[in-house]
Short mmCIF file of C-alpha atoms in Angstrom, two decimals:
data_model
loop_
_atom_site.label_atom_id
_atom_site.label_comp_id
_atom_site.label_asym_id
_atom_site.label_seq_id
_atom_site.Cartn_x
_atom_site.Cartn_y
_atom_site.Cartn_z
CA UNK C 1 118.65 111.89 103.52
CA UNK C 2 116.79 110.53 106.52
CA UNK C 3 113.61 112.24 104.72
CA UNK C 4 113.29 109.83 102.16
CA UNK C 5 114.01 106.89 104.49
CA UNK C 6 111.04 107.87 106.77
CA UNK C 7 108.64 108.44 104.00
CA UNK C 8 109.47 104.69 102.49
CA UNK C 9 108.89 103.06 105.98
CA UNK C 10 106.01 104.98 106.45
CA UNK C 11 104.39 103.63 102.80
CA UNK C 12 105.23 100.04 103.53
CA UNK C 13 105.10 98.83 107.11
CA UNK C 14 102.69 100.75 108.83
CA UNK C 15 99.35 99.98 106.09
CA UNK C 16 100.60 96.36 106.41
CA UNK C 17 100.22 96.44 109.92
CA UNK C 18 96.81 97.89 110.34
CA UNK C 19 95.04 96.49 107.67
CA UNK C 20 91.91 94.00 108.30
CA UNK C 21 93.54 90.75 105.95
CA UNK C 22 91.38 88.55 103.73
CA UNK C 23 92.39 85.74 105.00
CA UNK C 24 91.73 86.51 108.92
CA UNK C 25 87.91 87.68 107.36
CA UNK C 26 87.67 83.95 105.41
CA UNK C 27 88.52 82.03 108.34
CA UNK C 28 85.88 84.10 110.45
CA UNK C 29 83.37 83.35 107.28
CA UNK C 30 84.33 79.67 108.06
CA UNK C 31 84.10 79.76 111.61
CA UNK C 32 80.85 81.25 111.31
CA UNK C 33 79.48 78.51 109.23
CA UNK C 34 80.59 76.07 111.46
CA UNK C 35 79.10 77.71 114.44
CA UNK C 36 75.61 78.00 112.85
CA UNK C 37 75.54 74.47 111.51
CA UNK C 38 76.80 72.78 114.86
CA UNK C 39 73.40 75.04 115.99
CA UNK C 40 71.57 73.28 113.96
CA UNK C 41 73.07 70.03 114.07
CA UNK C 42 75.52 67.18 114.30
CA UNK C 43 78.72 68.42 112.54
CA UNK C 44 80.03 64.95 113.18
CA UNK C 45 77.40 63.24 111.52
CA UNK C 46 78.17 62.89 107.70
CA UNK C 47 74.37 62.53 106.52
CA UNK C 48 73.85 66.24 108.58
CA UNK C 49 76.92 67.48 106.60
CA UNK C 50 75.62 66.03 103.16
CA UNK C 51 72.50 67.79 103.46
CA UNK C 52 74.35 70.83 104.34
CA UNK C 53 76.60 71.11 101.33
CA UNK C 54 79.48 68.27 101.72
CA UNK C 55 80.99 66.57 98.84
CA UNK C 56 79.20 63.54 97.48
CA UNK C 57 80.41 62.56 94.35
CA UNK C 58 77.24 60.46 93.34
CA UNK C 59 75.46 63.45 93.54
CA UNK C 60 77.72 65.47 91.81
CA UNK C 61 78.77 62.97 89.03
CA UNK C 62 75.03 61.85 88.06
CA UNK C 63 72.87 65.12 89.53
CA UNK C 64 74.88 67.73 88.60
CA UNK C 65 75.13 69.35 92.57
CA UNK C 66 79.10 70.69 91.13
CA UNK C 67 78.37 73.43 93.84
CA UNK C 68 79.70 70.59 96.44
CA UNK C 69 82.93 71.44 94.77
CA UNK C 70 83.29 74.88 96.34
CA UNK C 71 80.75 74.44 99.32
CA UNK C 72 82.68 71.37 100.96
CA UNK C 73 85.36 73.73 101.54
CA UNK C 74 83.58 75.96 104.05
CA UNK C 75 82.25 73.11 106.03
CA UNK C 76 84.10 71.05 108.97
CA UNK C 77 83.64 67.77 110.71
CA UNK C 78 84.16 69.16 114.13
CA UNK C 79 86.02 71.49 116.26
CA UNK C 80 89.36 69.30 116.44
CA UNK C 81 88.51 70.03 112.40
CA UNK C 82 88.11 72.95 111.95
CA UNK C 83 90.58 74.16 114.51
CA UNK C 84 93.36 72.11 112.72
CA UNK C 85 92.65 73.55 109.25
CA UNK C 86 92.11 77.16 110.59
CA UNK C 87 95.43 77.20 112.84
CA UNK C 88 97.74 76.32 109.44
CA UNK C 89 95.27 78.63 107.53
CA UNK C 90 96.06 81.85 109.83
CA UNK C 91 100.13 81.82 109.65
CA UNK C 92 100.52 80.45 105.87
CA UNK C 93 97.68 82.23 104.26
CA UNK C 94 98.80 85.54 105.41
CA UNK C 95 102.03 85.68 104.42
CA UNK C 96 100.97 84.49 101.10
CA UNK C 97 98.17 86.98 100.75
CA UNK C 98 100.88 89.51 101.46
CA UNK C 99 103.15 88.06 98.50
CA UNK C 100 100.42 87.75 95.95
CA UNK C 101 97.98 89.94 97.10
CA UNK C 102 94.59 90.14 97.75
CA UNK C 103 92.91 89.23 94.53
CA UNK C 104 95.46 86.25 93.07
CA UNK C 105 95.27 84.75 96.86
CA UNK C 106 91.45 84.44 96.69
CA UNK C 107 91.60 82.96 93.06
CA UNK C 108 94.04 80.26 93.81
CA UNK C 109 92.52 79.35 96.97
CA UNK C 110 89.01 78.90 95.53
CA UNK C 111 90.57 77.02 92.56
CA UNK C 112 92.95 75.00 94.77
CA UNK C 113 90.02 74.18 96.70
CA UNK C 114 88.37 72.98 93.64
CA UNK C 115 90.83 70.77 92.28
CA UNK C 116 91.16 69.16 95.64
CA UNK C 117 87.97 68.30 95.74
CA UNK C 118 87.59 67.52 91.52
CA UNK C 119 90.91 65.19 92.69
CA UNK C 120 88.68 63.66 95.18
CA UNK C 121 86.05 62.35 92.64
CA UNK C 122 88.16 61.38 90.18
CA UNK C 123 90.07 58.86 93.06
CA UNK C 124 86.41 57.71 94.04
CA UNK C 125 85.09 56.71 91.21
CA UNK C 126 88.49 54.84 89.78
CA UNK C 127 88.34 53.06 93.62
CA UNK C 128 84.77 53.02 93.90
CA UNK C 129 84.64 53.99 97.67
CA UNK C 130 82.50 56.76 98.08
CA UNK C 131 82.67 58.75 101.12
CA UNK C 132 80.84 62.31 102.02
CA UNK C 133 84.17 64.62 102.80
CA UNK C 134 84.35 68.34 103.60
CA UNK C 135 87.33 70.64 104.47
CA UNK C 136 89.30 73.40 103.94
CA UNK C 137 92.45 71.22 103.62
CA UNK C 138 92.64 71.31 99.95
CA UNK C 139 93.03 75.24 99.48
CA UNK C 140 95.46 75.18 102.52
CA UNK C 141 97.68 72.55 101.23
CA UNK C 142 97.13 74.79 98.02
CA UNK C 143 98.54 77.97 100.07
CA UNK C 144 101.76 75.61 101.21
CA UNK C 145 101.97 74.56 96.97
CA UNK C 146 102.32 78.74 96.13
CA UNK C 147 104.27 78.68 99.36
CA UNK C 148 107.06 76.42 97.88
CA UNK C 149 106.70 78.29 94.63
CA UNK C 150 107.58 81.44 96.10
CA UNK C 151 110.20 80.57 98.78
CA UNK C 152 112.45 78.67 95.27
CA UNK C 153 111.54 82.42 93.32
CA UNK C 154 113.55 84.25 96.14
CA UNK C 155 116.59 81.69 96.69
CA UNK C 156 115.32 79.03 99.13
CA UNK C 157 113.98 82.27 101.64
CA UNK C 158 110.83 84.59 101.99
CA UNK C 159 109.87 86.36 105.28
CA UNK C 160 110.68 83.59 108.16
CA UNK C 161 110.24 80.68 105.73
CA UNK C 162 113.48 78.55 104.66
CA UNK C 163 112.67 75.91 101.86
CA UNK C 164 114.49 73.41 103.98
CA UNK C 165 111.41 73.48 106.68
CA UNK C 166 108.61 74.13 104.55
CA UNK C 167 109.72 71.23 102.31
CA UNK C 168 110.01 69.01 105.66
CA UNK C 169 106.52 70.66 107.05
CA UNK C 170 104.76 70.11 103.68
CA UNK C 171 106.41 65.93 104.01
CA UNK C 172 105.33 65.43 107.42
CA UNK C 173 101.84 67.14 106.47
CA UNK C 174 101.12 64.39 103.76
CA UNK C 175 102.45 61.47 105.37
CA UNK C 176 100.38 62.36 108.68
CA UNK C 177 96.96 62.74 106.48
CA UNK C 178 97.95 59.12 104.11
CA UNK C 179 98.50 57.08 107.79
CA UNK C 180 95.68 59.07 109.63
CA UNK C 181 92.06 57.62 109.24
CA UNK C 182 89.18 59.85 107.84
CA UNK C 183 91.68 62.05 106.14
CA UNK C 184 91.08 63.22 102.43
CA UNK C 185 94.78 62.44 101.32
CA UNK C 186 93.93 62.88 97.74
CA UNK C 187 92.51 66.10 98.10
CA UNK C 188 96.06 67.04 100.05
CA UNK C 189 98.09 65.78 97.51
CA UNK C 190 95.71 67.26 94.26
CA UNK C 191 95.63 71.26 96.54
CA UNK C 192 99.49 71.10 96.77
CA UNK C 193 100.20 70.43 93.33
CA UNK C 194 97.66 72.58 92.03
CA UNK C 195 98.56 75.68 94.28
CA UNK C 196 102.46 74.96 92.99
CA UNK C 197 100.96 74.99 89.50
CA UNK C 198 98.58 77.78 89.89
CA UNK C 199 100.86 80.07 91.68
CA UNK C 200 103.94 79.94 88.69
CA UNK C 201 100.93 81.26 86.37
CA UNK C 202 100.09 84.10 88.76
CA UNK C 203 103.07 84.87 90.85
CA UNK C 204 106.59 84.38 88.68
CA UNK C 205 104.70 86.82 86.08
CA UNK C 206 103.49 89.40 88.80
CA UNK C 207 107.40 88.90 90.39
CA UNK C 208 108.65 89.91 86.73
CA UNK C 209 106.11 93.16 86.39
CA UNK C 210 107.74 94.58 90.13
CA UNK C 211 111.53 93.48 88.68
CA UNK C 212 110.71 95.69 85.59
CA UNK C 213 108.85 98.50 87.25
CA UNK C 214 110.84 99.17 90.23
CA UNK C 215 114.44 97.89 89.38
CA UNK C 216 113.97 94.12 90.88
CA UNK C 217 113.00 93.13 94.09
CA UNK C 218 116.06 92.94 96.66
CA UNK C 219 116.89 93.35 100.30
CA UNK C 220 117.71 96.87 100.35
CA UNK C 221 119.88 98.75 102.82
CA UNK C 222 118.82 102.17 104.05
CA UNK C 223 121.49 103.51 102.00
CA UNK C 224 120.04 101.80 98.93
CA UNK C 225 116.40 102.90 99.95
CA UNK C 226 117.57 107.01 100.44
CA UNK C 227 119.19 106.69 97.17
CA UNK C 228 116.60 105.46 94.88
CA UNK C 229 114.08 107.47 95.94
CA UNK C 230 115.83 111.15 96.00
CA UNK C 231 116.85 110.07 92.12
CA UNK C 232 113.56 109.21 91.45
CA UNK C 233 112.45 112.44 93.06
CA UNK C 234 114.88 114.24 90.58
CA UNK C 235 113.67 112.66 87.50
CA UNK C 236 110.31 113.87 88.61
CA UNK C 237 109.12 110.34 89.06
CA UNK C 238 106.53 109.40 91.79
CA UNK C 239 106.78 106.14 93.23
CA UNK C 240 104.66 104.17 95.55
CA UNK C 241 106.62 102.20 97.48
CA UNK C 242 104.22 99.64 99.06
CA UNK C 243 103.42 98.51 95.71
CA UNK C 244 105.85 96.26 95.90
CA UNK C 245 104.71 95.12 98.61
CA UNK C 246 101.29 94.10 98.10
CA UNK C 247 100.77 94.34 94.52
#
């Protein structure tokens, strides 16, 4: 019995553990870009950050520069910036890379970052206060969105995450960037919708495909796990366990 057991844990935990994430490789991308533009200038200075890339909605409304969409996200104002952004980045993007995997994460933090920023200009030119903005912000208030998405798909719990505190972390989140000045609230608000939105297209169909395919997704005992696999290994059926989870 205990050889079925082992072979499971072996399957699931220890690639998890060793693997080289996405997200950790992003946020060196990002750090990386931050490091060589502070080399070659002011990060602090918004004229140095428009030329290098930051969102100007002028310029993408009436010149057609829509690569400010995507490009703003990589860039910072800062180190108190970037460190803020890259701190919330590390714990909640990884535990939703491991959820979605690898391929859906990067899709809906690109988009995410998109519509934060497509938010942005929409807000600007109904106000018509136009301001040069950068940030990774959107896509990680997009990761908290999926986040919320997730934790109500598995009862209000997923890994360490109780929807009572991420609801109250995501609150205090927003109402800390709408009272603090300099802070892209809009681009908050439009990432944490989005990722919510975003994520019941690509997660709540990939959660259905791994109830169907391996018998629904549940907290199994070792008991349960010893079981399933020596009937599967009766039918003839060979399962990979870590499928489920990192799909």
């Amino acid at each position: 019995m205990n050889e079925g057991y082992e072979e499971i844990t072996q399957s699931t935990t220890e690639p998890v553990m060793r693997e080289i994430t996405l997200t950790n490789i992003m946020i060196a991308v990002v750090i990386i870009i931050y490091v060589v533009t502070e080399f070659k200038g002011d990060t602090g200075d918004a004229e140095f950050m428009y030329k290098c890339g930051a969102l100007w909605t002028p310029d993408v409304i009436e010149n057609g520069q829509y690569y400010r969409l995507l490009s703003a996200v990589f860039l910072h104002f800062g180190a108190e910036h970037l460190f803020g952004n890259v701190l919330l980045w590390y714990f909640m993007g990884n535990i939703l890379e491991r959820a979605m995997g690898k391929i859906r994460y990067f899709i809906l933090f690109m988009l995410t970052g998109i519509c934060g920023n497509a938010a942005t200009i929409l807000w600007e030119m109904h106000t018509g206060d136009f301001a040069v903005s950068a940030g990774a912000s959107g896509a990680i208030f997009g990761i908290l969105g999926a986040l919320l998405l997730i934790v109500i798909c598995h009862k209000g719990h997923y890994e360490y995450m109780s929807l009572k505190r991420l609801l109250f972390f995501v609150g205090l989140s927003l109402a800390i960037g709408y009272e603090t000045a300099g802070v892209n609230y809009v681009a908050h608000a439009a990432g944490l919708v989005s990722g919510f939105l975003l994520a019941a297209i690509i997660y709540i169909p990939l959660k259905r495909y791994s109830s169907l395919a391996f018998g629904g997704r549940k907290n199994y005992t070792k008991e349960n796990l010893n079981q399933r696999y020596n009937i599967n290994k009766q039918k003839g059926v060979n399962v990979t366990w870590a499928k489920i989870v990192d799909c």
